[in-house]
mmCIF file of C-alpha atoms in Angstrom:
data_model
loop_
_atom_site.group_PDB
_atom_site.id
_atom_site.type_symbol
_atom_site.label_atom_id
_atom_site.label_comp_id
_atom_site.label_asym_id
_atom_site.label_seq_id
_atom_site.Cartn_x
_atom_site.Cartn_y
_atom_site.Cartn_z
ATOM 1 C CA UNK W 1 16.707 45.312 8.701
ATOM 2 C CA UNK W 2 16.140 45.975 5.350
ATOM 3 C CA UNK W 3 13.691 43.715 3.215
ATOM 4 C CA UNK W 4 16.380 43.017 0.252
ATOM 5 C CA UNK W 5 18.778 41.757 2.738
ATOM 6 C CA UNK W 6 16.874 39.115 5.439
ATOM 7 C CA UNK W 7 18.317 37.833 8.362
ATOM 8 C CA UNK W 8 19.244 34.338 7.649
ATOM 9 C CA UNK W 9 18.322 31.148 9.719
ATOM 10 C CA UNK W 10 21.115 29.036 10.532
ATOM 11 C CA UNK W 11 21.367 26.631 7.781
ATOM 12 C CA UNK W 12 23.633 23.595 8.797
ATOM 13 C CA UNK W 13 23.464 22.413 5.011
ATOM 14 C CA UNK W 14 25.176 25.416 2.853
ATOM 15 C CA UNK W 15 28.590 25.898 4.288
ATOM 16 C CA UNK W 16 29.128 29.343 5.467
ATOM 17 C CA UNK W 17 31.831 31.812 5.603
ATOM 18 C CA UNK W 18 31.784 32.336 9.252
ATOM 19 C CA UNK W 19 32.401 28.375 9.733
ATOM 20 C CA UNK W 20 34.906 28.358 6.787
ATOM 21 C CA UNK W 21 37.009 30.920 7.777
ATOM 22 C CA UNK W 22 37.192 29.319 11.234
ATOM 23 C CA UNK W 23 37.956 25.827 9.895
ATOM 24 C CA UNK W 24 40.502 27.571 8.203
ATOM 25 C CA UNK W 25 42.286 29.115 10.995
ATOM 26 C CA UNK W 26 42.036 26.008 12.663
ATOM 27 C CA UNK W 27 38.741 26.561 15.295
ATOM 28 C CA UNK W 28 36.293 23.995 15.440
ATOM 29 C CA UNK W 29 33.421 25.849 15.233
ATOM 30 C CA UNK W 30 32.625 24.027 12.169
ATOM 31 C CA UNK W 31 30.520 21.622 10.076
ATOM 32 C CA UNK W 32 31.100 18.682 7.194
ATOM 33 C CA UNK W 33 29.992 20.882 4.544
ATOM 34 C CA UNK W 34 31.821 24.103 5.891
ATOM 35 C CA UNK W 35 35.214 21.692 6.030
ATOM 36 C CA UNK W 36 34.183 20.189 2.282
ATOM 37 C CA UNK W 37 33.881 23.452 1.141
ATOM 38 C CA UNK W 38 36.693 24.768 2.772
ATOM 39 C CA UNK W 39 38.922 22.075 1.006
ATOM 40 C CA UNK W 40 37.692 22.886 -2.153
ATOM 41 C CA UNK W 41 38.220 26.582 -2.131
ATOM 42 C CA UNK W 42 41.653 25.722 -0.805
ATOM 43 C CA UNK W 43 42.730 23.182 -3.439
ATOM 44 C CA UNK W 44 41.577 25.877 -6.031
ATOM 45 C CA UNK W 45 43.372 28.365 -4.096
ATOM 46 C CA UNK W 46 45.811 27.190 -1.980
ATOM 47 C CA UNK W 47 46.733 30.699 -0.371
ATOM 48 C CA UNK W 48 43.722 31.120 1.347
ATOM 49 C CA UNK W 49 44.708 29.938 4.285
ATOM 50 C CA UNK W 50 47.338 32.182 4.631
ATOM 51 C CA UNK W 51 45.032 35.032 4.094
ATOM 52 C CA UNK W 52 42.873 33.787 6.818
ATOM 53 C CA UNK W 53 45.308 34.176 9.231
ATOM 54 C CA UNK W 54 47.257 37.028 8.149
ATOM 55 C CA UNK W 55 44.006 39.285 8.362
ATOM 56 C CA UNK W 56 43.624 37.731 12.101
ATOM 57 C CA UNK W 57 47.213 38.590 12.993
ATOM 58 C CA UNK W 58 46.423 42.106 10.825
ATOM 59 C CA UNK W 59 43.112 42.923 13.869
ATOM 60 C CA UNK W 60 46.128 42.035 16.528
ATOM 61 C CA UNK W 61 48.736 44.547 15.440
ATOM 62 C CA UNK W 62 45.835 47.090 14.550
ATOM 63 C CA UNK W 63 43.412 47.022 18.009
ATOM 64 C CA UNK W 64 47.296 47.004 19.423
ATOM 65 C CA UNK W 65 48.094 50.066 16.969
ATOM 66 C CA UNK W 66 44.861 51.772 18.139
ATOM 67 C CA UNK W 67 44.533 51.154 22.097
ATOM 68 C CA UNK W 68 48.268 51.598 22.530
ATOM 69 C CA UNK W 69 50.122 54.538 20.184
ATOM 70 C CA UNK W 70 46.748 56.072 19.288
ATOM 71 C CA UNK W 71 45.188 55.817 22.745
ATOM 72 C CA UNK W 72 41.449 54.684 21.290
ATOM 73 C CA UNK W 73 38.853 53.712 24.194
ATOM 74 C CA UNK W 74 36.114 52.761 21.999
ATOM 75 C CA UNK W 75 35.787 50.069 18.919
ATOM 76 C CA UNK W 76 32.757 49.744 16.883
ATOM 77 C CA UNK W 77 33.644 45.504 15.186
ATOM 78 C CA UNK W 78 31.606 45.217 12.033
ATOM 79 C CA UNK W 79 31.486 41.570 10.671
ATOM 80 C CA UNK W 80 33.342 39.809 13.255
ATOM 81 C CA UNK W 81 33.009 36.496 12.707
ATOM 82 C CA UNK W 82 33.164 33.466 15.335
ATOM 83 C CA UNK W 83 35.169 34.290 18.581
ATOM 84 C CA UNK W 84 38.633 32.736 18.725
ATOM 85 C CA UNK W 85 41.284 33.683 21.018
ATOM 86 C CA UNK W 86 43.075 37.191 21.009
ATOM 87 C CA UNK W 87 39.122 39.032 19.877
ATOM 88 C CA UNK W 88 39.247 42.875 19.940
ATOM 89 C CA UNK W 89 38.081 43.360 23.561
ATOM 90 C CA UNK W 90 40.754 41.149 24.400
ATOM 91 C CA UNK W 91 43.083 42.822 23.143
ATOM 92 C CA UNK W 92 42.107 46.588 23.637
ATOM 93 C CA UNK W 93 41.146 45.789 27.682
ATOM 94 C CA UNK W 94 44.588 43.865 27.692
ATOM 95 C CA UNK W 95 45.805 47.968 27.010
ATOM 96 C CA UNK W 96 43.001 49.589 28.092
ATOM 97 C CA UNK W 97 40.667 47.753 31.044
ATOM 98 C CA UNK W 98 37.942 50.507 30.602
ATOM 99 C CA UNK W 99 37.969 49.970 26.909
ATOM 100 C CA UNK W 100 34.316 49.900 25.434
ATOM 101 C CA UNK W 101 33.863 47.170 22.344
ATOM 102 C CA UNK W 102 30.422 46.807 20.218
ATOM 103 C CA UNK W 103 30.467 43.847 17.997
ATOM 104 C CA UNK W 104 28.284 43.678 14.761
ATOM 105 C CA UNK W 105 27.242 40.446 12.968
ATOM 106 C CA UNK W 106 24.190 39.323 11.470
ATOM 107 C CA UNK W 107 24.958 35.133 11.587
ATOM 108 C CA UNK W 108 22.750 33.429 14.155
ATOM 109 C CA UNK W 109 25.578 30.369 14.858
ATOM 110 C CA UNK W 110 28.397 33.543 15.925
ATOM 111 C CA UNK W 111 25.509 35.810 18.041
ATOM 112 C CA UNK W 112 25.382 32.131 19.960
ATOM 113 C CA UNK W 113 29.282 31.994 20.536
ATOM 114 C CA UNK W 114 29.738 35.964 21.321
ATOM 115 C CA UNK W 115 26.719 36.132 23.902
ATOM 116 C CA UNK W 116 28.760 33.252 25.594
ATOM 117 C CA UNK W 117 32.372 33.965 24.760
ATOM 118 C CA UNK W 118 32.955 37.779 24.089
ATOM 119 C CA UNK W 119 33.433 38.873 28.146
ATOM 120 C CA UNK W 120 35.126 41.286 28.819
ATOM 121 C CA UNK W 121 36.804 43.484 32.054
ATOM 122 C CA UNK W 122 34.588 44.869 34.778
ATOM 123 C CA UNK W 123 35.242 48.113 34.163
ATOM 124 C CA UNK W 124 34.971 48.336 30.510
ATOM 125 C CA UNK W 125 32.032 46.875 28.409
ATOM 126 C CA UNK W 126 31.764 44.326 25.297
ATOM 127 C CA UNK W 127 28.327 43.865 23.861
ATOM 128 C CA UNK W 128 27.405 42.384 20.570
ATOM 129 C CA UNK W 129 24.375 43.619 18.550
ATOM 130 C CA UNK W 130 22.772 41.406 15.586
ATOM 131 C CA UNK W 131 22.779 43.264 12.364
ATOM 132 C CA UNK W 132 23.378 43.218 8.819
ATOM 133 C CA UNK W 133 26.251 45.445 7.294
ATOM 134 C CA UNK W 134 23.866 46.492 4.768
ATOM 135 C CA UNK W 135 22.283 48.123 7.160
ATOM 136 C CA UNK W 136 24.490 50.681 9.000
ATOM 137 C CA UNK W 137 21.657 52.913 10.311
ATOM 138 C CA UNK W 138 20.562 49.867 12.674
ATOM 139 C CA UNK W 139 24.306 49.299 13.273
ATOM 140 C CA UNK W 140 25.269 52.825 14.832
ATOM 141 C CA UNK W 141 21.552 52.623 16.782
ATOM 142 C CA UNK W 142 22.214 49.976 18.554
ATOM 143 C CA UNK W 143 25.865 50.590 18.947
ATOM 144 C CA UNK W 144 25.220 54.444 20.163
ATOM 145 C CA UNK W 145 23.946 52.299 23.554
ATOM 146 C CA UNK W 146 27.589 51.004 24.479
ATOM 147 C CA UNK W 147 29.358 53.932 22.586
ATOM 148 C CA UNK W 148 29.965 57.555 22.893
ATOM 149 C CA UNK W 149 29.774 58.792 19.457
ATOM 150 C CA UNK W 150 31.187 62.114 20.537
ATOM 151 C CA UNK W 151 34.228 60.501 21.578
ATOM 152 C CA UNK W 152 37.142 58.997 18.849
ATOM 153 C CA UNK W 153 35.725 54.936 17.757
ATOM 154 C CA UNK W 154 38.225 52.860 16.001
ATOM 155 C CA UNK W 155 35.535 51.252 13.197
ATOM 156 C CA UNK W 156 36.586 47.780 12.041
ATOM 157 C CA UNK W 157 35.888 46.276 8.781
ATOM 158 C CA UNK W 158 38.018 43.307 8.593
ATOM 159 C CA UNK W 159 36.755 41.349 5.445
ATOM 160 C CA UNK W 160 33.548 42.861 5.601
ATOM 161 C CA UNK W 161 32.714 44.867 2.880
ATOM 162 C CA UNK W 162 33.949 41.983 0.231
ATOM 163 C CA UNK W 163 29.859 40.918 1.007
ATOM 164 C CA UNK W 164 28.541 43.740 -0.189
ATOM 165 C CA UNK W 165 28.802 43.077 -4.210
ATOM 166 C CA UNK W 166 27.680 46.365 -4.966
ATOM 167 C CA UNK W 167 31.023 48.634 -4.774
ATOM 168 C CA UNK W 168 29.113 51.983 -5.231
ATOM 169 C CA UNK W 169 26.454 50.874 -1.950
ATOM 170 C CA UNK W 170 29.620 49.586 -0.088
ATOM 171 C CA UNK W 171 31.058 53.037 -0.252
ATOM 172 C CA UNK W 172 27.749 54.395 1.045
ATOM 173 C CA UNK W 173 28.079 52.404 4.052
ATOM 174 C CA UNK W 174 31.622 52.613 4.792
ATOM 175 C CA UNK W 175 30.461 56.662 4.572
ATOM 176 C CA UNK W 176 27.548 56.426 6.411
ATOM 177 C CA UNK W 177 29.151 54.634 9.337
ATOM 178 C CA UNK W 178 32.164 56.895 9.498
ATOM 179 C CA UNK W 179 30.171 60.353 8.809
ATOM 180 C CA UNK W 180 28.408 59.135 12.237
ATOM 181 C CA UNK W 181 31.924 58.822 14.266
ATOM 182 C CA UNK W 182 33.772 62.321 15.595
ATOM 183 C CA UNK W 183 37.332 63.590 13.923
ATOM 184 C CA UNK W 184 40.016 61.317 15.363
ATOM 185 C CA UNK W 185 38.158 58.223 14.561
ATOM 186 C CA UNK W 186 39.487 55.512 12.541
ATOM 187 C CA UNK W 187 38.697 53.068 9.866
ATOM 188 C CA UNK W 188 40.931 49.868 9.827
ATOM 189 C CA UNK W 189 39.875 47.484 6.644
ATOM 190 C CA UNK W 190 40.806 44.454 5.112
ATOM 191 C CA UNK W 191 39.440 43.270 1.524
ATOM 192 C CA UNK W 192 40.442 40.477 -0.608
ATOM 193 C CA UNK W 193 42.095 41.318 -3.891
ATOM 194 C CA UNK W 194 42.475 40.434 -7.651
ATOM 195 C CA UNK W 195 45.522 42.183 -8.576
ATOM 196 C CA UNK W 196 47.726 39.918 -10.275
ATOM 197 C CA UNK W 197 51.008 41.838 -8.974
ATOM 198 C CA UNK W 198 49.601 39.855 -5.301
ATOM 199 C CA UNK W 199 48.676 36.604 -7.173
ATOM 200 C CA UNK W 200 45.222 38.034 -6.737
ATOM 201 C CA UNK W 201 43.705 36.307 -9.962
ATOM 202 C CA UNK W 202 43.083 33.086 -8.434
ATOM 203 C CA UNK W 203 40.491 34.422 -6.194
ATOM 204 C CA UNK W 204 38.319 35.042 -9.608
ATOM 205 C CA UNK W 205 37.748 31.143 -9.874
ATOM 206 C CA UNK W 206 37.487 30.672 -5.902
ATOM 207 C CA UNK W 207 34.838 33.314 -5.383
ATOM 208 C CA UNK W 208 33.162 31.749 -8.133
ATOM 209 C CA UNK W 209 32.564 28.263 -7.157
ATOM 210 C CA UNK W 210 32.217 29.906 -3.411
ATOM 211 C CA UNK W 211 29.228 31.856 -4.749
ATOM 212 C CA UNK W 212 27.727 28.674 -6.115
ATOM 213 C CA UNK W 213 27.720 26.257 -3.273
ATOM 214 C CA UNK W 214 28.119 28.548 -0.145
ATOM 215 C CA UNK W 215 26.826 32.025 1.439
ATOM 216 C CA UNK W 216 26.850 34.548 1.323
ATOM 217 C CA UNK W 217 28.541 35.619 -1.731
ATOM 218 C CA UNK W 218 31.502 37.426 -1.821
ATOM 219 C CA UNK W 219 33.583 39.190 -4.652
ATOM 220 C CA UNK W 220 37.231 40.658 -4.741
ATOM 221 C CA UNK W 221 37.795 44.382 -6.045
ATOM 222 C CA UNK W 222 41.175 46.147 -7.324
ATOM 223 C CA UNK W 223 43.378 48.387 -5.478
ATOM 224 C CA UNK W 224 41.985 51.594 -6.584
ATOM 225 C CA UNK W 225 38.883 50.575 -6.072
ATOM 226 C CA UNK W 226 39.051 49.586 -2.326
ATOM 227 C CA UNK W 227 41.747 52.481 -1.911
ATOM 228 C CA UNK W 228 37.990 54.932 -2.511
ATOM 229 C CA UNK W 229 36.412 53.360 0.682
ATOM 230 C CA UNK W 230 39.073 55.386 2.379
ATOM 231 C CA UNK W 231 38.060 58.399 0.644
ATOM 232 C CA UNK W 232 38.553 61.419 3.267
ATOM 233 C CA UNK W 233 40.275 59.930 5.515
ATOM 234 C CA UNK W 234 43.948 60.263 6.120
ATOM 235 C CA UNK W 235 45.436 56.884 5.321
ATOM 236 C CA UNK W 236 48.064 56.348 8.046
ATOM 237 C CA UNK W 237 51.894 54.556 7.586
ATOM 238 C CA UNK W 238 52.419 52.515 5.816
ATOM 239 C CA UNK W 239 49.945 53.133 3.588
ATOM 240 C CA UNK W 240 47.280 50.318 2.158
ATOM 241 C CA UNK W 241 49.506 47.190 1.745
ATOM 242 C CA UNK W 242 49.510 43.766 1.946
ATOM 243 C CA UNK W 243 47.698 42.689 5.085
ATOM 244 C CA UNK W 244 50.366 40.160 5.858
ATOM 245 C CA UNK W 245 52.525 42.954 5.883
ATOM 246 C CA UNK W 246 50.850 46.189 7.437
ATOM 247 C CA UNK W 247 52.892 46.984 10.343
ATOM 248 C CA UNK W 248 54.667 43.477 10.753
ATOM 249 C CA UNK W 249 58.153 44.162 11.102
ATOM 250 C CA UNK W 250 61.143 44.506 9.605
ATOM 251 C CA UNK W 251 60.884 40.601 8.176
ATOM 252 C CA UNK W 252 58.424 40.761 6.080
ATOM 253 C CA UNK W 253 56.367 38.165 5.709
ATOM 254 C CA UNK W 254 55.103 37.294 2.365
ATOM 255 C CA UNK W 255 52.512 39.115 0.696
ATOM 256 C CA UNK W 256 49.023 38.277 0.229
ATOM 257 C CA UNK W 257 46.493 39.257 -2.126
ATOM 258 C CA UNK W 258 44.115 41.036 0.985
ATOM 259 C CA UNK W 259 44.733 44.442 1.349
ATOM 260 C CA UNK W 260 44.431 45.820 4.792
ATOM 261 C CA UNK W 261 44.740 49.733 5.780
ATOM 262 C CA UNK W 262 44.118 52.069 8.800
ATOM 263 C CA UNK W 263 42.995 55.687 8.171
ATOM 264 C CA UNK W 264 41.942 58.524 10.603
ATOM 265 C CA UNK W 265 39.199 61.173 10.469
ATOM 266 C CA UNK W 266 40.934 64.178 11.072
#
């Protein structure tokens, strides 16, 4: 773990986004301040809930995307938050029983709920390894012990990288991680956006007050700029869109301002 970036303690006083997000998609895993702060950020911005749960139904249709039509075995989850129902080894061992899932998150309240909730089939394996996304070296040694990095790994980074402020060290990661996977990998991603053309702008004034009263800090970016994380990689159809959106149907549902994206390594 690196020294500029310490594993927190679990601090039931500063609301955090694990516990937000969750209260917003309606889990109880969740304190006062987590639902205070919640409210706020969703008086301010009132389509955050939406995004919430358009990026979970986004993981759905991608793990389904993956296991199923792309046949991937292996998922490395970066950032995955607390457990709900329909998790990535859910899913993927719903397709795939012998499906291998390494989750990766650095919050002391979610390694409580995924060493008792994130089971998985008999003959496939879920594990969950405590780490910080600014640290991918730690991430792919501990998660070369459940995974076979000569073999394809689907690499999610589902509102992820919007904690790492710095966009030139986020790239660096999202490149370190995927240099370390084989050709016919993947990358799916999700990041918040301030693109007015998605109503984006009101996420300026959210983050703001979120990065005075909760943790940890978080920042939007612009298209182009999280269109570079998926710099040499082959950006499948239909292309970085709306999250709400990415592979949803043919009624669309509204669009959000979170951009979401899957991209192989050919």
């Amino acid at each position: 773990m690196s020294e500029t970036h310490p594993r927190p303690g679990l601090n039931t006083a500063v609301a955090h986004n694990a516990r937000v997000w969750n209260y917003w998609i309606g889990g109880k895993d969740n304190y006062e301040v987590d639902q205070q702060v919640g409210e706020h950020v969703a008086t301010m911005f009132p389509v955050i809930r939406d995004i919430a749960r358009a990026d979970r139904e986004f993981l759905g249709r991608a793990v389904r995307f993956l296991a199923g039509e792309c046949g991937v075995r292996q998922f490395l989850d970066i950032g995955t938050g607390l457990p709900t129902a329909e998790n990535t080894h859910e899913i993927a061992q719903r397709i795939a029983p012998e499906a291998r899932i390494v989750y990766a998150d650095n919050d002391p309240i979610v390694l409580v709920h995924a060493r008792a909730l994130l089971t998985g089939t008999p003959e496939g394996v879920t594990d969950y390894i405590d780490a910080d996304v600014h640290d991918p070296g730690a991430i792919l040694e501990h998660a070369a012990r459940s995974l076979d990095f000569t073999r394809p790994v689907a690499v999610m980074m589902l509102g992820i990288m919007n904690f790492v402020l710095d966009t030139d060290e986020a790239r660096r990661i999202v490149r370190r991680v995927m240099d370390a996977v084989p050709s016919g990998s993947f990358l799916a991603l999700t990041h918040p956006t301030f693109d007015a053309d998605l109503g984006g702008e009101g996420q300026i004034p959210a983050m703001e007050f979120w990065n005075e009263n909760a943790t940890p800090p978080i920042t939007a970016r612009s298209r182009a700029d999280i269109a570079a994380f998926l710099d040499g990689l082959e950006l499948l159809d239909p292309g970085m869109v709306p999250c709400s959106q990415w592979r949803a149907g043919p009624d669309l549902p509204a669009a959000v301002p979170q951009f979401g994206a899957v991209a192989v390594k050919r």
